[in-house]
C-alpha positions as a LaTeX table, in Angstrom:
\begin{tabular}{lrrr}
\hline
Residue & $x$ (\AA) & $y$ (\AA) & $z$ (\AA) \\
\hline
Met1 & 212.39 & 5.06 & 2.44 \\
Lys2 & 214.48 & 8.17 & 1.86 \\
Glu3 & 218.26 & 8.33 & 2.07 \\
Thr4 & 219.52 & 9.78 & 5.34 \\
Pro5 & 220.77 & 13.34 & 4.71 \\
Ala6 & 224.06 & 14.38 & 6.29 \\
Leu7 & 224.37 & 17.54 & 8.34 \\
Glu8 & 226.50 & 20.49 & 7.30 \\
Pro9 & 230.07 & 20.51 & 8.70 \\
Leu10 & 229.47 & 22.73 & 11.74 \\
Asp11 & 226.47 & 20.69 & 12.86 \\
Arg12 & 228.48 & 17.49 & 12.43 \\
Arg13 & 231.18 & 18.87 & 14.73 \\
Val14 & 228.59 & 19.90 & 17.31 \\
Val15 & 227.04 & 16.43 & 17.29 \\
Ala16 & 230.47 & 14.77 & 17.47 \\
Ala17 & 231.34 & 16.88 & 20.52 \\
Leu18 & 228.03 & 15.90 & 22.09 \\
Leu19 & 228.89 & 12.25 & 21.40 \\
Ala20 & 232.13 & 12.77 & 23.32 \\
His21 & 230.28 & 14.32 & 26.29 \\
Pro22 & 226.48 & 14.01 & 26.17 \\
Arg23 & 225.81 & 16.32 & 29.14 \\
Cys24 & 228.48 & 18.84 & 28.25 \\
Arg25 & 227.86 & 22.52 & 28.96 \\
Val26 & 227.03 & 24.55 & 25.85 \\
Ser27 & 230.02 & 26.81 & 26.45 \\
Ala28 & 232.39 & 23.83 & 26.49 \\
Leu29 & 230.81 & 22.42 & 23.33 \\
Ala30 & 231.32 & 25.80 & 21.66 \\
Ala31 & 234.98 & 25.83 & 22.66 \\
Ala32 & 235.44 & 22.32 & 21.31 \\
Val33 & 234.02 & 23.14 & 17.87 \\
Gly34 & 235.36 & 26.69 & 17.61 \\
Thr35 & 232.19 & 28.74 & 17.53 \\
Ser36 & 230.02 & 30.77 & 19.89 \\
Ala37 & 227.80 & 29.40 & 22.63 \\
Pro38 & 224.62 & 31.00 & 21.17 \\
Thr39 & 225.35 & 29.33 & 17.84 \\
Val40 & 225.77 & 25.92 & 19.48 \\
Ser41 & 222.62 & 26.42 & 21.54 \\
Arg42 & 220.63 & 27.34 & 18.45 \\
Arg43 & 222.01 & 24.41 & 16.41 \\
Leu44 & 221.36 & 21.90 & 19.20 \\
Ser45 & 217.79 & 23.09 & 19.68 \\
Ala46 & 217.10 & 22.59 & 15.98 \\
Leu47 & 218.68 & 19.12 & 15.93 \\
Phe48 & 216.69 & 17.99 & 18.96 \\
Glu49 & 213.47 & 19.43 & 17.52 \\
Gln50 & 214.10 & 17.65 & 14.19 \\
Gln51 & 214.66 & 14.39 & 16.13 \\
Arg52 & 218.08 & 13.96 & 14.54 \\
Ile53 & 219.72 & 13.38 & 17.93 \\
Arg54 & 218.77 & 12.44 & 21.45 \\
Val55 & 220.74 & 12.17 & 24.66 \\
Val56 & 219.73 & 9.28 & 26.88 \\
Ser57 & 220.90 & 7.89 & 30.20 \\
Val58 & 220.66 & 4.18 & 30.92 \\
Ile59 & 221.46 & 1.81 & 33.73 \\
Asp60 & 224.14 & $-0.55$ & 32.42 \\
Gln61 & 222.27 & $-3.80$ & 32.93 \\
Gln62 & 225.27 & $-6.03$ & 32.24 \\
Arg63 & 227.55 & $-4.11$ & 34.61 \\
Ala64 & 224.87 & $-4.14$ & 37.26 \\
Gly65 & 224.64 & $-7.90$ & 37.01 \\
Tyr66 & 221.12 & $-7.94$ & 35.55 \\
Gly67 & 221.38 & $-10.81$ & 33.08 \\
Phe68 & 223.49 & $-10.80$ & 29.92 \\
Ala69 & 223.53 & $-9.67$ & 26.28 \\
Val70 & 223.51 & $-11.74$ & 23.10 \\
Phe71 & 223.77 & $-11.14$ & 19.38 \\
Leu72 & 220.87 & $-12.61$ & 17.43 \\
Arg73 & 221.50 & $-13.38$ & 13.75 \\
Leu74 & 218.60 & $-14.20$ & 11.44 \\
Arg75 & 218.16 & $-15.47$ & 7.91 \\
Cys76 & 214.82 & $-14.66$ & 6.31 \\
Val77 & 212.76 & $-15.56$ & 3.30 \\
Pro78 & 213.28 & $-13.15$ & 0.38 \\
Gly79 & 211.50 & $-9.86$ & 0.95 \\
Ala80 & 210.78 & $-10.48$ & 4.64 \\
Ser81 & 213.87 & $-9.01$ & 6.32 \\
Gly82 & 212.35 & $-5.58$ & 6.90 \\
Asp83 & 209.19 & $-6.96$ & 8.48 \\
Val84 & 211.22 & $-9.37$ & 10.61 \\
Ala85 & 213.50 & $-6.58$ & 11.82 \\
Arg86 & 210.55 & $-4.35$ & 12.71 \\
Ala87 & 208.93 & $-7.21$ & 14.63 \\
Val88 & 212.08 & $-7.87$ & 16.65 \\
Ala89 & 212.46 & $-4.13$ & 17.24 \\
Gln90 & 209.17 & $-4.21$ & 19.14 \\
Trp91 & 210.67 & $-6.53$ & 21.73 \\
Pro92 & 211.68 & $-4.57$ & 24.84 \\
Glu93 & 214.68 & $-6.92$ & 25.15 \\
Ser94 & 216.16 & $-5.64$ & 21.86 \\
Gly95 & 218.40 & $-2.61$ & 22.10 \\
Tyr96 & 219.71 & $-2.72$ & 18.53 \\
Val97 & 218.15 & $-4.13$ & 15.34 \\
Ser98 & 219.37 & $-3.83$ & 11.76 \\
Val99 & 218.53 & $-5.12$ & 8.30 \\
Val100 & 221.80 & $-6.27$ & 6.74 \\
Gly101 & 223.17 & $-7.69$ & 3.51 \\
Gly102 & 225.54 & $-10.57$ & 2.93 \\
Asp103 & 225.18 & $-13.99$ & 4.49 \\
Leu104 & 222.64 & $-12.68$ & 7.04 \\
Asp105 & 219.41 & $-10.70$ & 6.67 \\
Cys106 & 218.84 & $-9.28$ & 10.14 \\
Thr107 & 220.95 & $-8.79$ & 13.25 \\
Ala108 & 219.96 & $-7.71$ & 16.73 \\
Gln109 & 221.41 & $-7.30$ & 20.19 \\
Leu110 & 219.23 & $-8.52$ & 23.03 \\
His111 & 219.50 & $-8.20$ & 26.78 \\
Val112 & 217.93 & $-11.03$ & 28.76 \\
Gly113 & 217.57 & $-11.74$ & 32.44 \\
Ser114 & 218.55 & $-15.39$ & 32.31 \\
Thr115 & 219.11 & $-18.39$ & 30.07 \\
Lys116 & 215.47 & $-19.34$ & 30.64 \\
His117 & 214.45 & $-15.87$ & 29.42 \\
Leu118 & 216.54 & $-16.31$ & 26.26 \\
Met119 & 215.08 & $-19.73$ & 25.62 \\
Ser120 & 211.58 & $-18.29$ & 25.92 \\
Leu121 & 212.39 & $-15.60$ & 23.35 \\
Leu122 & 213.81 & $-18.11$ & 20.88 \\
Asn123 & 211.28 & $-20.89$ & 21.34 \\
Asp124 & 208.11 & $-18.92$ & 21.98 \\
Arg125 & 208.35 & $-15.41$ & 20.62 \\
Leu126 & 210.72 & $-15.75$ & 17.66 \\
Thr127 & 208.76 & $-18.69$ & 16.28 \\
Thr128 & 205.74 & $-16.41$ & 15.85 \\
Val129 & 207.66 & $-13.96$ & 13.63 \\
Arg130 & 206.78 & $-14.76$ & 10.03 \\
Gly131 & 209.58 & $-14.94$ & 7.50 \\
Val132 & 212.40 & $-16.30$ & 9.67 \\
Ile133 & 214.26 & $-19.22$ & 8.11 \\
Ser134 & 216.96 & $-19.78$ & 10.73 \\
Ser135 & 218.54 & $-18.12$ & 13.75 \\
Ser136 & 221.71 & $-18.26$ & 15.80 \\
Thr137 & 222.87 & $-16.51$ & 18.96 \\
Ser138 & 226.21 & $-15.70$ & 20.52 \\
Lys139 & 226.63 & $-14.49$ & 24.09 \\
Ile140 & 228.66 & $-11.36$ & 24.79 \\
Ile141 & 231.32 & $-12.35$ & 27.33 \\
Arg142 & 233.51 & $-9.23$ & 27.29 \\
Arg143 & 232.95 & $-5.73$ & 25.92 \\
Tyr144 & 235.93 & $-3.76$ & 24.66 \\
Ser145 & 233.99 & $-0.69$ & 23.51 \\
Thr146 & 230.38 & 0.48 & 23.32 \\
Pro147 & 228.64 & 3.48 & 21.70 \\
His148 & 229.04 & 5.35 & 25.01 \\
Gly149 & 232.59 & 6.14 & 23.88 \\
Trp150 & 232.02 & 6.54 & 20.13 \\
Tyr151 & 232.56 & 9.96 & 18.56 \\
Gly152 & 233.17 & 9.11 & 14.90 \\
Gly153 & 236.74 & 10.43 & 14.86 \\
Leu154 & 235.39 & 13.95 & 14.25 \\
Val155 & 236.76 & 15.69 & 17.36 \\
Pro156 & 240.41 & 16.81 & 17.50 \\
Asp157 & 242.52 & 15.05 & 20.13 \\
Gly158 & 242.91 & 18.09 & 22.37 \\
Ala159 & 239.22 & 18.93 & 22.37 \\
Leu160 & 238.32 & 15.27 & 22.86 \\
Ala161 & 240.55 & 14.98 & 25.92 \\
Ser162 & 239.05 & 18.16 & 27.36 \\
Leu163 & 235.47 & 17.00 & 26.82 \\
Arg164 & 236.05 & 13.55 & 28.24 \\
Ser165 & 237.88 & 14.91 & 31.28 \\
Glu166 & 234.59 & 16.49 & 32.41 \\
Arg167 & 232.51 & 13.31 & 32.10 \\
Leu168 & 231.49 & 11.63 & 35.32 \\
Asp169 & 229.88 & 8.58 & 33.74 \\
His170 & 232.04 & 5.73 & 32.44 \\
Trp171 & 232.59 & 6.07 & 28.68 \\
Thr172 & 235.09 & 3.19 & 28.52 \\
Glu173 & 234.64 & $-0.44$ & 29.54 \\
Asp174 & 237.63 & $-0.43$ & 31.91 \\
Gly175 & 236.22 & 1.29 & 34.99 \\
Gln176 & 235.34 & $-0.63$ & 38.14 \\
Val177 & 231.64 & $-0.71$ & 38.95 \\
Gln178 & 230.51 & $-0.04$ & 42.50 \\
Gln179 & 227.56 & $-2.34$ & 43.07 \\
Arg180 & 224.61 & $-0.58$ & 44.72 \\
Gly181 & 220.86 & $-0.86$ & 44.67 \\
Leu182 & 218.50 & 1.79 & 43.31 \\
Asp183 & 215.86 & 3.18 & 45.61 \\
Glu184 & 212.59 & 4.76 & 44.49 \\
Leu185 & 214.12 & 8.23 & 44.01 \\
Asp186 & 217.09 & 6.87 & 42.06 \\
Gln187 & 214.74 & 5.02 & 39.72 \\
Ala188 & 212.56 & 8.10 & 39.21 \\
Leu189 & 215.62 & 10.14 & 38.24 \\
Val190 & 216.82 & 7.40 & 35.89 \\
Asp191 & 213.40 & 7.25 & 34.20 \\
Leu192 & 213.39 & 11.00 & 33.55 \\
Leu193 & 216.93 & 10.97 & 32.20 \\
Ala194 & 216.16 & 7.99 & 29.97 \\
His195 & 213.91 & 10.26 & 27.92 \\
Asp196 & 216.16 & 13.32 & 28.06 \\
Gly197 & 219.66 & 12.86 & 29.42 \\
Arg198 & 220.30 & 16.63 & 29.35 \\
Arg199 & 217.55 & 17.60 & 31.79 \\
Thr200 & 218.80 & 20.25 & 34.17 \\
Trp201 & 219.12 & 19.63 & 37.90 \\
Arg202 & 216.45 & 22.29 & 38.43 \\
Asp203 & 214.04 & 20.49 & 36.08 \\
Leu204 & 214.66 & 17.12 & 37.71 \\
Gly205 & 214.13 & 18.61 & 41.15 \\
Ala206 & 210.92 & 20.38 & 40.15 \\
Arg207 & 209.45 & 17.23 & 38.60 \\
Leu208 & 210.20 & 15.09 & 41.65 \\
Gly209 & 209.67 & 17.66 & 44.39 \\
Ile210 & 213.28 & 17.64 & 45.59 \\
Gln211 & 216.10 & 20.16 & 45.72 \\
Pro212 & 218.25 & 20.48 & 42.56 \\
Ala213 & 221.30 & 19.73 & 44.70 \\
Thr214 & 219.73 & 16.45 & 45.79 \\
Ala215 & 219.01 & 15.47 & 42.18 \\
Arg216 & 222.57 & 16.31 & 41.20 \\
Arg217 & 224.11 & 14.38 & 44.06 \\
Arg218 & 222.03 & 11.28 & 43.38 \\
Val219 & 222.66 & 11.28 & 39.62 \\
Glu220 & 226.38 & 11.99 & 39.92 \\
Thr221 & 226.74 & 9.16 & 42.42 \\
Leu222 & 225.10 & 6.78 & 39.96 \\
Met223 & 227.39 & 8.03 & 37.19 \\
Thr224 & 230.65 & 7.73 & 39.11 \\
Ser225 & 229.65 & 4.27 & 40.33 \\
Gly226 & 229.55 & 3.10 & 36.70 \\
Leu227 & 225.87 & 2.15 & 36.76 \\
Leu228 & 224.34 & 5.18 & 35.01 \\
Arg229 & 225.82 & 5.85 & 31.58 \\
Leu230 & 225.17 & 8.58 & 29.03 \\
Arg231 & 224.85 & 8.29 & 25.28 \\
Thr232 & 224.09 & 10.58 & 22.37 \\
Val233 & 221.97 & 8.64 & 19.88 \\
Val234 & 222.34 & 9.46 & 16.19 \\
Gln235 & 222.45 & 7.59 & 12.91 \\
Pro236 & 226.09 & 7.64 & 11.68 \\
Ala237 & 224.92 & 8.85 & 8.26 \\
Val238 & 223.77 & 12.09 & 9.89 \\
Ile239 & 227.40 & 12.94 & 10.71 \\
Gly240 & 228.68 & 11.88 & 7.30 \\
Gln241 & 229.40 & 8.20 & 7.92 \\
Pro242 & 226.67 & 6.37 & 5.98 \\
Val243 & 228.55 & 3.11 & 5.37 \\
Val244 & 227.71 & 0.95 & 8.37 \\
Ala245 & 228.77 & $-2.68$ & 8.69 \\
Ser246 & 228.56 & $-5.47$ & 11.23 \\
Leu247 & 231.84 & $-7.33$ & 11.78 \\
Trp248 & 232.15 & $-11.01$ & 12.66 \\
Leu249 & 235.75 & $-12.06$ & 13.31 \\
Arg250 & 237.32 & $-15.37$ & 14.18 \\
Val251 & 240.41 & $-14.72$ & 16.30 \\
Thr252 & 242.95 & $-17.03$ & 17.87 \\
Pro253 & 241.97 & $-17.14$ & 21.57 \\
Ala254 & 245.44 & $-16.11$ & 22.72 \\
Arg255 & 245.14 & $-12.91$ & 20.64 \\
Leu256 & 241.49 & $-12.10$ & 21.37 \\
Glu257 & 242.18 & $-9.50$ & 24.06 \\
Ala258 & 244.84 & $-7.71$ & 22.00 \\
Val259 & 242.71 & $-7.61$ & 18.84 \\
Gly260 & 239.62 & $-6.52$ & 20.75 \\
Arg261 & 241.41 & $-3.64$ & 22.46 \\
Thr262 & 243.11 & $-2.52$ & 19.26 \\
Leu263 & 239.83 & $-2.34$ & 17.35 \\
Ala264 & 238.09 & $-0.69$ & 20.32 \\
Ala265 & 240.58 & 2.19 & 20.05 \\
His266 & 239.66 & 2.87 & 16.40 \\
Pro267 & 237.49 & 6.02 & 16.25 \\
Asn268 & 235.09 & 4.57 & 13.67 \\
Val269 & 234.27 & 1.45 & 15.67 \\
Leu270 & 230.97 & 1.91 & 17.50 \\
Asn271 & 231.28 & $-1.26$ & 19.54 \\
Ile272 & 233.32 & $-4.44$ & 19.70 \\
Ala273 & 232.87 & $-7.43$ & 22.00 \\
Ala274 & 234.16 & $-10.94$ & 22.58 \\
Thr275 & 231.48 & $-13.56$ & 22.12 \\
Thr276 & 230.82 & $-17.25$ & 22.18 \\
Gly277 & 230.44 & $-19.06$ & 18.88 \\
Leu278 & 232.45 & $-19.77$ & 15.73 \\
Thr279 & 233.15 & $-16.04$ & 15.32 \\
Asn280 & 234.38 & $-14.82$ & 18.69 \\
Leu281 & 234.72 & $-11.05$ & 18.13 \\
Ser282 & 231.76 & $-9.00$ & 16.90 \\
Gly283 & 231.03 & $-5.34$ & 16.44 \\
Glu284 & 229.92 & $-2.44$ & 14.25 \\
Ile285 & 231.78 & 0.21 & 12.27 \\
Ala286 & 230.65 & 3.40 & 10.48 \\
Val287 & 232.77 & 5.13 & 7.83 \\
Pro288 & 232.27 & 7.77 & 5.11 \\
Asp289 & 232.43 & 5.47 & 2.06 \\
Asp290 & 233.32 & 2.04 & 0.69 \\
Asp291 & 236.97 & 3.02 & 0.20 \\
Ala292 & 237.22 & 3.77 & 3.91 \\
Leu293 & 235.64 & 0.40 & 4.74 \\
Tyr294 & 238.10 & $-1.34$ & 2.42 \\
Ser295 & 241.03 & 0.45 & 4.05 \\
Phe296 & 239.78 & $-0.48$ & 7.51 \\
Leu297 & 239.50 & $-4.15$ & 6.59 \\
Thr298 & 242.84 & $-4.37$ & 4.79 \\
Asp299 & 245.00 & $-1.89$ & 6.69 \\
Glu300 & 243.57 & $-2.15$ & 10.20 \\
Val301 & 241.99 & $-5.59$ & 10.60 \\
Gly302 & 244.15 & $-7.39$ & 8.06 \\
Arg303 & 247.44 & $-6.53$ & 9.77 \\
Leu304 & 246.40 & $-7.76$ & 13.21 \\
Pro305 & 248.10 & $-11.02$ & 14.28 \\
Gly306 & 245.63 & $-13.73$ & 15.25 \\
Val307 & 242.74 & $-12.77$ & 12.95 \\
Ala308 & 241.86 & $-15.98$ & 11.11 \\
Ala309 & 238.69 & $-14.93$ & 9.28 \\
Val310 & 236.47 & $-11.89$ & 8.81 \\
Asp311 & 232.84 & $-11.70$ & 7.71 \\
Val312 & 231.15 & $-8.38$ & 6.99 \\
Ser313 & 227.40 & $-7.71$ & 6.91 \\
Asp314 & 226.42 & $-4.49$ & 5.11 \\
Gly315 & 224.16 & $-2.34$ & 7.25 \\
Leu316 & 221.19 & $-1.66$ & 4.98 \\
Gln317 & 218.90 & $-0.03$ & 7.54 \\
Val318 & 219.30 & 0.31 & 11.28 \\
Ile319 & 215.81 & 0.04 & 12.74 \\
Lys320 & 216.69 & 0.50 & 16.41 \\
Arg321 & 219.56 & 1.94 & 18.45 \\
Ala322 & 219.77 & 2.40 & 22.22 \\
Ser323 & 216.27 & 0.90 & 22.47 \\
Leu324 & 214.92 & 3.74 & 20.29 \\
Ile325 & 213.14 & 2.94 & 17.02 \\
Phe326 & 213.88 & 5.12 & 13.99 \\
Asp327 & 211.22 & 6.40 & 11.61 \\
Thr328 & 210.69 & 4.04 & 8.66 \\
Glu329 & 210.31 & 6.75 & 6.00 \\
His330 & 212.81 & 9.15 & 7.54 \\
Pro331 & 215.49 & 6.87 & 9.05 \\
Glu332 & 217.39 & 9.78 & 10.62 \\
Arg333 & 214.46 & 10.63 & 12.91 \\
Ile334 & 214.48 & 9.08 & 16.35 \\
Gly335 & 211.25 & 7.72 & 17.77 \\
Asp336 & 210.25 & 6.35 & 21.15 \\
Glu337 & 211.62 & 3.61 & 23.36 \\
Val338 & 209.83 & 0.26 & 23.47 \\
Arg339 & 209.14 & $-0.65$ & 27.07 \\
Ala340 & 207.93 & $-3.87$ & 28.65 \\
Gly341 & 204.25 & $-4.15$ & 29.42 \\
\hline
\end{tabular}
């Protein structure tokens, strides 16, 4: 496996702006990074062609009331963690899978339809994965931030505010969700945007035999309702943040909300959520180097009242993000989604 190469500074800024607003107009991206629209268009085309980035749209299953999410933590026999992670990555229920160092060997985030579904995964499917020594799960009971709002701290405040002001989808976890069902046309639009979240209204309309205005109205309604969410998928190392770590915190219950919201506001935190279990706050961070990780742990986490204990798992190789599996030999390249059936 090769080390993930970082992009040059201009490309990093372009990707960071796209993280802040995945469907942003090229002209607005250019204004945010301080270059011309043709330059941004050319750089984006190359990055998409190289499979360094992808924009996807997803129905927020948890917000829509379709089941719940859990963290799965695995310990493996020596030398088996990579094979175990790749096996779990093939499960359509796994959205995120990583090989890690420290007390654990593999972590994953799963979305299941019910407790019975989870039990089936643990008792039937996981037991067939060779190399697993032990497992534990913790249910996500409140999300404070998700990768939908992550931008790596690489966009100036003014440009960030401008980009986010144009987003119709919910990039924070605070918005109220308007419950509504999806009809056949809604689902067809969602399926197309799941592969390419930047498809034009004209392209969507042509593929489904509808007017572009109809496609736009349907998609924007799903976005503003909080059900359809956008995300730019990229390995943090590509934008110069190769040190990735999973965080497992034990926080006094009375301080859980305050600590969760404080960490959610940190630009290098990809996600943070309250969970069941001995550690009740879990998440992921990406920073440029070990010194930055040390500073985060000591200066940011260490000063927060209520934090009783912190465990850190080094991210050795992220196998899967946003349900997309990365290339084994070239871990910056994004592959295909694993679907059920």
